[in-house]
Amino acid sequence: MASNQPATEQNTKRHKVEGPKKHIVAFIFSILLTFIAFATVISGEINKDFIYIILLGTAVLQVFVQMAFWMHMKDRGHKYALIGILSGVFVVFTCVIMAEYWVWW
Amino acid sequence: MSAHTHVEGQLPHEPEKATLEGRNKVLGFWLFLGGETVLFGTLFAAFLALRHQVLDGPTANHLFDLKLVAYATAILLTSSLTSVFAIQAMHQQKVKSLINWLIVTVLLGLGFLGLEIYEFVHYVHEGHGFTTSAFSSSFYTLVGFHGAHVLFGILWITLLIIQLMRKGLTVVTAPKVYVAGMYWHFIDVVWVFIFTVVYLMGKVV
């Protein structure tokens, strides 16, 4: 469960206050990924399967940016958080594959 | 507001993780987000299965306006950044700046919600009601559920702002702000998949 270390250890531990720079970079990266996704669809001349791959790729990358940097998942002590989210994602994958490939068999 | 900030000693650097209750709150919220993932995932699965069943109603390609979606996406992404700034202000114990960033986040959330309401009204005028087709029902359920989450987030963060003004930043209020920030990012993550799967894929014919 959540690490049960006393609050004093948190106090004495040297803590570097992070600046906004990293988050602005993450934000620009998100905007860029969004732009790529929109531009791919608007240009419209490319092969359909290729568009789907780019769209899913940019979406997954963007989720990674949000989770790792903005939800602090890259920081230590997020093992159970990761297990919780991944079990959710597993169920979602099962449902989506079922809906995409089995419903209109 | 400053008259009510706590006086007894200094706050720890990460006040949201200073108490066991705070740490458990954050962990519990991650597990809740896992459940939310399943909720939205099943709605996405239903939409994916039904998106071509339009009957006499308009198709996705005919209906969607990518410009509007791009505005909504920009607003929500920016609000995600402002909520990050709020958490950073909290870590530096700048209560005033924390409250201001939260207010900006709420305003951007309201802007997003306004765009979505405008969009839905526009669609209904185009003959795309909730009961028009399986496509329209699954569309409104999925996107509407996300909109309801945005509305809930706005109300939640507004209440937190009031509480911060009255009680200041303490080891009790800090985990609440942190968890609300996580919720807001999660809403943004869900929106990333909505604009990809619903809007952009709907435009690919």
mmCIF file of C-alpha atoms in Angstrom:
data_model
loop_
_atom_site.group_PDB
_atom_site.id
_atom_site.type_symbol
_atom_site.label_atom_id
_atom_site.label_comp_id
_atom_site.label_asym_id
_atom_site.label_seq_id
_atom_site.Cartn_x
_atom_site.Cartn_y
_atom_site.Cartn_z
ATOM 1 C CA MET A 1 0.000 0.000 0.000
ATOM 2 C CA ALA A 2 1.078 3.629 0.223
ATOM 3 C CA SER A 3 4.531 3.796 1.724
ATOM 4 C CA ASN A 4 4.155 4.261 5.442
ATOM 5 C CA GLN A 5 7.212 6.385 6.080
ATOM 6 C CA PRO A 6 6.869 9.046 8.761
ATOM 7 C CA ALA A 7 6.315 12.653 7.750
ATOM 8 C CA THR A 8 9.637 13.724 9.264
ATOM 9 C CA GLU A 9 11.528 11.789 6.627
ATOM 10 C CA GLN A 10 9.663 13.772 3.998
ATOM 11 C CA ASN A 11 10.721 16.952 5.734
ATOM 12 C CA THR A 12 14.404 16.214 6.014
ATOM 13 C CA LYS A 13 14.732 14.728 2.542
ATOM 14 C CA ARG A 14 16.331 17.251 0.253
ATOM 15 C CA HIS A 15 13.661 18.269 -2.186
ATOM 16 C CA LYS A 16 14.305 20.102 -5.404
ATOM 17 C CA VAL A 17 11.431 22.341 -6.424
ATOM 18 C CA GLU A 18 10.831 21.687 -10.090
ATOM 19 C CA GLY A 19 10.378 24.600 -12.428
ATOM 20 C CA PRO A 20 7.624 25.080 -15.000
ATOM 21 C CA LYS A 21 10.007 24.506 -17.934
ATOM 22 C CA LYS A 22 9.569 20.739 -18.129
ATOM 23 C CA HIS A 23 5.804 21.093 -18.125
ATOM 24 C CA ILE A 24 5.827 23.709 -20.862
ATOM 25 C CA VAL A 25 7.937 21.347 -22.985
ATOM 26 C CA ALA A 26 5.413 18.568 -22.307
ATOM 27 C CA PHE A 27 2.598 20.955 -23.251
ATOM 28 C CA ILE A 28 4.258 21.917 -26.550
ATOM 29 C CA PHE A 29 4.841 18.227 -27.257
ATOM 30 C CA SER A 30 1.130 17.527 -26.636
ATOM 31 C CA ILE A 31 0.083 20.354 -28.954
ATOM 32 C CA LEU A 32 2.481 19.047 -31.603
ATOM 33 C CA LEU A 33 1.059 15.499 -31.364
ATOM 34 C CA THR A 34 -2.482 16.894 -31.608
ATOM 35 C CA PHE A 35 -1.496 18.943 -34.633
ATOM 36 C CA ILE A 36 0.022 15.879 -36.352
ATOM 37 C CA ALA A 37 -3.183 13.911 -35.724
ATOM 38 C CA PHE A 38 -5.439 16.656 -37.110
ATOM 39 C CA ALA A 39 -3.149 17.376 -40.076
ATOM 40 C CA THR A 40 -3.029 13.697 -41.060
ATOM 41 C CA VAL A 41 -6.816 13.523 -41.224
ATOM 42 C CA ILE A 42 -7.293 16.882 -42.971
ATOM 43 C CA SER A 43 -4.727 16.110 -45.684
ATOM 44 C CA GLY A 44 -6.772 12.963 -46.327
ATOM 45 C CA GLU A 45 -4.800 11.666 -49.317
ATOM 46 C CA ILE A 46 -2.980 8.931 -47.447
ATOM 47 C CA ASN A 47 -3.917 5.266 -47.102
ATOM 48 C CA LYS A 48 -6.667 4.647 -44.504
ATOM 49 C CA ASP A 49 -4.823 2.039 -42.433
ATOM 50 C CA PHE A 50 -1.778 4.300 -42.301
ATOM 51 C CA ILE A 51 -3.924 7.163 -40.948
ATOM 52 C CA TYR A 52 -5.343 4.882 -38.233
ATOM 53 C CA ILE A 53 -1.840 3.863 -37.160
ATOM 54 C CA ILE A 54 -0.680 7.497 -36.938
ATOM 55 C CA LEU A 55 -3.820 8.493 -35.000
ATOM 56 C CA LEU A 56 -3.475 5.693 -32.470
ATOM 57 C CA GLY A 57 0.274 6.319 -32.177
ATOM 58 C CA THR A 58 -0.141 10.026 -31.410
ATOM 59 C CA ALA A 59 -2.959 9.292 -28.933
ATOM 60 C CA VAL A 60 -0.942 6.705 -27.012
ATOM 61 C CA LEU A 61 2.133 8.975 -26.948
ATOM 62 C CA GLN A 62 0.043 11.824 -25.665
ATOM 63 C CA VAL A 63 -1.423 9.713 -22.876
ATOM 64 C CA PHE A 64 2.115 8.742 -21.942
ATOM 65 C CA VAL A 65 3.130 12.417 -21.681
ATOM 66 C CA GLN A 66 0.106 13.202 -19.489
ATOM 67 C CA MET A 67 0.530 10.202 -17.186
ATOM 68 C CA ALA A 68 4.301 10.334 -16.816
ATOM 69 C CA PHE A 69 4.868 14.068 -16.445
ATOM 70 C CA TRP A 70 1.578 15.637 -15.397
ATOM 71 C CA MET A 71 0.226 12.866 -13.204
ATOM 72 C CA HIS A 72 3.729 12.219 -11.800
ATOM 73 C CA MET A 73 3.684 8.548 -12.700
ATOM 74 C CA LYS A 74 7.387 8.647 -13.542
ATOM 75 C CA ASP A 75 8.132 9.481 -9.898
ATOM 76 C CA ARG A 76 8.900 6.648 -7.538
ATOM 77 C CA GLY A 77 6.213 4.879 -5.496
ATOM 78 C CA HIS A 78 3.660 4.515 -8.281
ATOM 79 C CA LYS A 79 3.748 0.730 -8.586
ATOM 80 C CA TYR A 80 0.210 0.119 -7.313
ATOM 81 C CA ALA A 81 -1.070 3.068 -9.329
ATOM 82 C CA LEU A 82 0.364 1.477 -12.461
ATOM 83 C CA ILE A 83 -1.158 -1.911 -11.610
ATOM 84 C CA GLY A 84 -4.564 -0.259 -11.077
ATOM 85 C CA ILE A 85 -4.481 1.622 -14.379
ATOM 86 C CA LEU A 86 -3.088 -1.333 -16.344
ATOM 87 C CA SER A 87 -5.807 -3.704 -15.083
ATOM 88 C CA GLY A 88 -8.331 -1.121 -16.295
ATOM 89 C CA VAL A 89 -6.572 -0.898 -19.648
ATOM 90 C CA PHE A 90 -6.597 -4.719 -19.949
ATOM 91 C CA VAL A 91 -10.397 -4.828 -19.575
ATOM 92 C CA VAL A 92 -10.724 -1.974 -22.066
ATOM 93 C CA PHE A 93 -8.581 -3.784 -24.634
ATOM 94 C CA THR A 94 -10.739 -6.902 -24.337
ATOM 95 C CA CYS A 95 -13.922 -4.862 -24.808
ATOM 96 C CA VAL A 96 -12.587 -2.849 -27.742
ATOM 97 C CA ILE A 97 -11.273 -5.917 -29.586
ATOM 98 C CA MET A 98 -14.604 -7.651 -29.027
ATOM 99 C CA ALA A 99 -16.531 -4.628 -30.341
ATOM 100 C CA GLU A 100 -14.290 -4.071 -33.352
ATOM 101 C CA TYR A 101 -13.850 -7.635 -34.564
ATOM 102 C CA TRP A 102 -16.599 -9.887 -33.145
ATOM 103 C CA VAL A 103 -19.826 -7.864 -33.146
ATOM 104 C CA TRP A 104 -20.173 -7.731 -36.938
ATOM 105 C CA TRP A 105 -18.408 -11.053 -37.527
ATOM 106 C CA MET B 1 -7.814 34.880 3.015
ATOM 107 C CA SER B 2 -4.345 35.146 4.472
ATOM 108 C CA ALA B 3 -5.781 35.576 7.948
ATOM 109 C CA HIS B 4 -6.863 31.955 7.878
ATOM 110 C CA THR B 5 -3.696 30.301 6.632
ATOM 111 C CA HIS B 6 -2.339 27.906 9.191
ATOM 112 C CA VAL B 7 0.205 29.169 11.665
ATOM 113 C CA GLU B 8 1.689 26.168 13.387
ATOM 114 C CA GLY B 9 5.079 25.666 11.784
ATOM 115 C CA GLN B 10 6.022 25.006 8.190
ATOM 116 C CA LEU B 11 4.308 22.754 5.715
ATOM 117 C CA PRO B 12 6.320 19.802 4.368
ATOM 118 C CA HIS B 13 7.563 20.074 0.790
ATOM 119 C CA GLU B 14 4.980 17.717 -0.626
ATOM 120 C CA PRO B 15 2.051 18.377 1.725
ATOM 121 C CA GLU B 16 -0.202 15.946 -0.176
ATOM 122 C CA LYS B 17 2.023 13.034 0.841
ATOM 123 C CA ALA B 18 2.852 14.179 4.361
ATOM 124 C CA THR B 19 0.216 12.097 6.125
ATOM 125 C CA LEU B 20 -0.729 8.436 5.711
ATOM 126 C CA GLU B 21 -4.272 9.558 4.968
ATOM 127 C CA GLY B 22 -2.989 11.759 2.155
ATOM 128 C CA ARG B 23 -0.895 8.974 0.637
ATOM 129 C CA ASN B 24 -3.804 6.536 0.864
ATOM 130 C CA LYS B 25 -6.071 9.100 -0.789
ATOM 131 C CA VAL B 26 -3.699 9.406 -3.752
ATOM 132 C CA LEU B 27 -3.351 5.621 -4.094
ATOM 133 C CA GLY B 28 -7.098 5.099 -3.748
ATOM 134 C CA PHE B 29 -7.680 7.693 -6.407
ATOM 135 C CA TRP B 30 -5.381 5.866 -8.826
ATOM 136 C CA LEU B 31 -7.451 2.714 -8.307
ATOM 137 C CA PHE B 32 -10.607 4.762 -8.883
ATOM 138 C CA LEU B 33 -9.103 6.035 -12.137
ATOM 139 C CA GLY B 34 -8.521 2.389 -13.132
ATOM 140 C CA GLY B 35 -12.271 1.861 -12.676
ATOM 141 C CA GLU B 36 -13.014 5.027 -14.648
ATOM 142 C CA THR B 37 -10.832 3.663 -17.440
ATOM 143 C CA VAL B 38 -13.089 0.600 -17.609
ATOM 144 C CA LEU B 39 -16.219 2.786 -17.607
ATOM 145 C CA PHE B 40 -15.025 4.902 -20.516
ATOM 146 C CA GLY B 41 -13.471 1.895 -22.277
ATOM 147 C CA THR B 42 -16.803 0.074 -22.436
ATOM 148 C CA LEU B 43 -18.482 3.222 -23.785
ATOM 149 C CA PHE B 44 -15.725 3.470 -26.394
ATOM 150 C CA ALA B 45 -16.232 -0.210 -27.302
ATOM 151 C CA ALA B 46 -19.987 0.365 -27.747
ATOM 152 C CA PHE B 47 -19.304 3.410 -29.925
ATOM 153 C CA LEU B 48 -16.765 1.506 -32.049
ATOM 154 C CA ALA B 49 -19.251 -1.298 -32.626
ATOM 155 C CA LEU B 50 -22.150 1.021 -33.533
ATOM 156 C CA ARG B 51 -20.494 3.944 -35.309
ATOM 157 C CA HIS B 52 -21.550 2.878 -38.827
ATOM 158 C CA GLN B 53 -25.181 2.149 -37.946
ATOM 159 C CA VAL B 54 -26.615 5.547 -38.901
ATOM 160 C CA LEU B 55 -30.065 4.570 -40.322
ATOM 161 C CA ASP B 56 -31.524 7.750 -41.896
ATOM 162 C CA GLY B 57 -29.459 10.081 -39.696
ATOM 163 C CA PRO B 58 -26.326 11.995 -40.703
ATOM 164 C CA THR B 59 -22.993 10.152 -40.846
ATOM 165 C CA ALA B 60 -19.986 11.077 -38.735
ATOM 166 C CA ASN B 61 -18.171 12.490 -41.760
ATOM 167 C CA HIS B 62 -21.153 14.681 -42.692
ATOM 168 C CA LEU B 63 -21.729 15.884 -39.146
ATOM 169 C CA PHE B 64 -18.409 16.705 -37.488
ATOM 170 C CA ASP B 65 -16.676 20.065 -37.743
ATOM 171 C CA LEU B 66 -12.970 19.595 -37.013
ATOM 172 C CA LYS B 67 -12.414 23.310 -36.344
ATOM 173 C CA LEU B 68 -14.735 23.216 -33.335
ATOM 174 C CA VAL B 69 -13.061 20.032 -32.067
ATOM 175 C CA ALA B 70 -9.628 21.637 -32.440
ATOM 176 C CA TYR B 71 -10.735 24.618 -30.318
ATOM 177 C CA ALA B 72 -12.155 22.308 -27.643
ATOM 178 C CA THR B 73 -8.943 20.260 -27.620
ATOM 179 C CA ALA B 74 -6.752 23.364 -27.300
ATOM 180 C CA ILE B 75 -8.862 24.644 -24.391
ATOM 181 C CA LEU B 76 -8.766 21.348 -22.499
ATOM 182 C CA LEU B 77 -5.030 20.818 -23.089
ATOM 183 C CA THR B 78 -4.295 24.324 -21.799
ATOM 184 C CA SER B 79 -6.452 23.703 -18.730
ATOM 185 C CA SER B 80 -4.399 20.584 -18.058
ATOM 186 C CA LEU B 81 -1.259 22.746 -18.096
ATOM 187 C CA THR B 82 -2.798 25.346 -15.753
ATOM 188 C CA SER B 83 -3.736 22.611 -13.282
ATOM 189 C CA VAL B 84 -0.103 21.451 -13.353
ATOM 190 C CA PHE B 85 0.924 25.035 -12.538
ATOM 191 C CA ALA B 86 -1.565 24.976 -9.650
ATOM 192 C CA ILE B 87 0.089 21.865 -8.185
ATOM 193 C CA GLN B 88 3.525 23.452 -8.643
ATOM 194 C CA ALA B 89 2.342 26.569 -6.818
ATOM 195 C CA MET B 90 1.063 24.285 -4.067
ATOM 196 C CA HIS B 91 4.480 22.637 -3.753
ATOM 197 C CA GLN B 92 6.021 26.094 -3.365
ATOM 198 C CA GLN B 93 3.315 26.950 -0.818
ATOM 199 C CA LYS B 94 2.100 29.934 -2.811
ATOM 200 C CA VAL B 95 -1.559 29.702 -1.830
ATOM 201 C CA LYS B 96 -2.638 32.782 -3.751
ATOM 202 C CA SER B 97 -1.050 31.601 -6.992
ATOM 203 C CA LEU B 98 -2.475 28.107 -6.384
ATOM 204 C CA ILE B 99 -5.986 29.542 -6.108
ATOM 205 C CA ASN B 100 -5.493 31.725 -9.183
ATOM 206 C CA TRP B 101 -4.332 28.806 -11.350
ATOM 207 C CA LEU B 102 -7.291 26.734 -10.138
ATOM 208 C CA ILE B 103 -9.637 29.583 -11.108
ATOM 209 C CA VAL B 104 -8.062 29.700 -14.595
ATOM 210 C CA THR B 105 -8.519 25.925 -14.860
ATOM 211 C CA VAL B 106 -12.192 26.198 -13.916
ATOM 212 C CA LEU B 107 -12.762 29.003 -16.439
ATOM 213 C CA LEU B 108 -11.146 26.967 -19.233
ATOM 214 C CA GLY B 109 -13.288 23.982 -18.211
ATOM 215 C CA LEU B 110 -16.385 26.187 -18.471
ATOM 216 C CA GLY B 111 -15.251 27.305 -21.945
ATOM 217 C CA PHE B 112 -14.906 23.673 -23.015
ATOM 218 C CA LEU B 113 -18.338 22.841 -21.633
ATOM 219 C CA GLY B 114 -19.869 25.839 -23.445
ATOM 220 C CA LEU B 115 -18.382 24.660 -26.761
ATOM 221 C CA GLU B 116 -19.731 21.160 -26.194
ATOM 222 C CA ILE B 117 -23.238 22.399 -25.407
ATOM 223 C CA TYR B 118 -23.153 24.588 -28.532
ATOM 224 C CA GLU B 119 -21.979 21.579 -30.536
ATOM 225 C CA PHE B 120 -24.753 19.285 -29.268
ATOM 226 C CA VAL B 121 -27.454 21.915 -29.918
ATOM 227 C CA HIS B 122 -26.085 22.348 -33.440
ATOM 228 C CA TYR B 123 -26.170 18.568 -34.045
ATOM 229 C CA VAL B 124 -29.766 18.274 -32.859
ATOM 230 C CA HIS B 125 -30.725 20.970 -35.389
ATOM 231 C CA GLU B 126 -28.956 18.912 -38.056
ATOM 232 C CA GLY B 127 -31.290 16.010 -37.254
ATOM 233 C CA HIS B 128 -28.845 14.113 -35.021
ATOM 234 C CA GLY B 129 -30.906 13.489 -31.875
ATOM 235 C CA PHE B 130 -30.219 10.978 -29.123
ATOM 236 C CA THR B 131 -32.650 8.420 -30.582
ATOM 237 C CA THR B 132 -31.878 9.027 -34.273
ATOM 238 C CA SER B 133 -29.634 5.981 -34.705
ATOM 239 C CA ALA B 134 -27.374 3.568 -32.858
ATOM 240 C CA PHE B 135 -24.496 5.833 -33.902
ATOM 241 C CA SER B 136 -26.090 8.945 -32.389
ATOM 242 C CA SER B 137 -27.046 7.167 -29.138
ATOM 243 C CA SER B 138 -23.557 5.780 -28.579
ATOM 244 C CA PHE B 139 -22.030 9.133 -29.585
ATOM 245 C CA TYR B 140 -24.077 11.159 -27.097
ATOM 246 C CA THR B 141 -23.558 8.588 -24.339
ATOM 247 C CA LEU B 142 -19.774 8.577 -24.738
ATOM 248 C CA VAL B 143 -19.164 12.294 -25.330
ATOM 249 C CA GLY B 144 -21.928 13.290 -22.901
ATOM 250 C CA PHE B 145 -20.408 11.149 -20.157
ATOM 251 C CA HIS B 146 -17.119 12.932 -20.692
ATOM 252 C CA GLY B 147 -18.899 16.305 -20.589
ATOM 253 C CA ALA B 148 -20.580 15.282 -17.326
ATOM 254 C CA HIS B 149 -17.135 14.473 -15.929
ATOM 255 C CA VAL B 150 -15.916 17.934 -16.935
ATOM 256 C CA LEU B 151 -18.931 19.502 -15.205
ATOM 257 C CA PHE B 152 -18.269 17.455 -12.070
ATOM 258 C CA GLY B 153 -14.608 18.510 -12.137
ATOM 259 C CA ILE B 154 -15.600 22.177 -12.421
ATOM 260 C CA LEU B 155 -17.928 21.921 -9.405
ATOM 261 C CA TRP B 156 -15.352 19.946 -7.404
ATOM 262 C CA ILE B 157 -12.468 22.363 -8.050
ATOM 263 C CA THR B 158 -14.750 25.344 -7.346
ATOM 264 C CA LEU B 159 -15.572 23.872 -3.934
ATOM 265 C CA LEU B 160 -11.852 23.263 -3.325
ATOM 266 C CA ILE B 161 -11.082 26.910 -4.168
ATOM 267 C CA ILE B 162 -13.649 28.025 -1.577
ATOM 268 C CA GLN B 163 -12.171 25.631 0.972
ATOM 269 C CA LEU B 164 -8.633 26.855 0.246
ATOM 270 C CA MET B 165 -9.786 30.448 0.776
ATOM 271 C CA ARG B 166 -11.372 29.565 4.102
ATOM 272 C CA LYS B 167 -8.914 27.034 5.528
ATOM 273 C CA GLY B 168 -5.700 27.735 3.649
ATOM 274 C CA LEU B 169 -3.236 25.117 2.510
ATOM 275 C CA THR B 170 -2.792 22.376 5.115
ATOM 276 C CA VAL B 171 -1.900 18.685 5.097
ATOM 277 C CA VAL B 172 -5.682 18.097 4.997
ATOM 278 C CA THR B 173 -6.520 20.320 2.019
ATOM 279 C CA ALA B 174 -3.370 19.564 -0.013
ATOM 280 C CA PRO B 175 -4.249 15.908 -0.878
ATOM 281 C CA LYS B 176 -7.680 17.070 -2.047
ATOM 282 C CA VAL B 177 -6.148 19.588 -4.460
ATOM 283 C CA TYR B 178 -3.611 17.029 -5.700
ATOM 284 C CA VAL B 179 -6.281 14.399 -6.328
ATOM 285 C CA ALA B 180 -8.511 16.914 -8.133
ATOM 286 C CA GLY B 181 -5.528 17.737 -10.370
ATOM 287 C CA MET B 182 -5.127 14.039 -11.190
ATOM 288 C CA TYR B 183 -8.830 13.843 -12.026
ATOM 289 C CA TRP B 184 -8.501 16.798 -14.380
ATOM 290 C CA HIS B 185 -5.578 15.199 -16.232
ATOM 291 C CA PHE B 186 -7.559 11.991 -16.528
ATOM 292 C CA ILE B 187 -10.424 13.911 -18.153
ATOM 293 C CA ASP B 188 -7.898 15.309 -20.606
ATOM 294 C CA VAL B 189 -6.567 11.807 -21.357
ATOM 295 C CA VAL B 190 -10.093 10.585 -22.083
ATOM 296 C CA TRP B 191 -10.645 13.572 -24.378
ATOM 297 C CA VAL B 192 -7.486 12.667 -26.332
ATOM 298 C CA PHE B 193 -9.100 9.331 -27.167
ATOM 299 C CA ILE B 194 -12.474 10.934 -27.917
ATOM 300 C CA PHE B 195 -11.076 13.373 -30.455
ATOM 301 C CA THR B 196 -8.988 10.578 -31.976
ATOM 302 C CA VAL B 197 -11.537 7.747 -32.089
ATOM 303 C CA VAL B 198 -14.794 9.688 -32.450
ATOM 304 C CA TYR B 199 -13.955 12.824 -34.418
ATOM 305 C CA LEU B 200 -10.778 12.164 -36.384
ATOM 306 C CA MET B 201 -11.573 8.532 -37.244
ATOM 307 C CA GLY B 202 -15.106 9.655 -38.109
ATOM 308 C CA LYS B 203 -13.634 12.015 -40.691
ATOM 309 C CA VAL B 204 -11.567 9.238 -42.296
ATOM 310 C CA VAL B 205 -13.843 7.707 -44.933
#
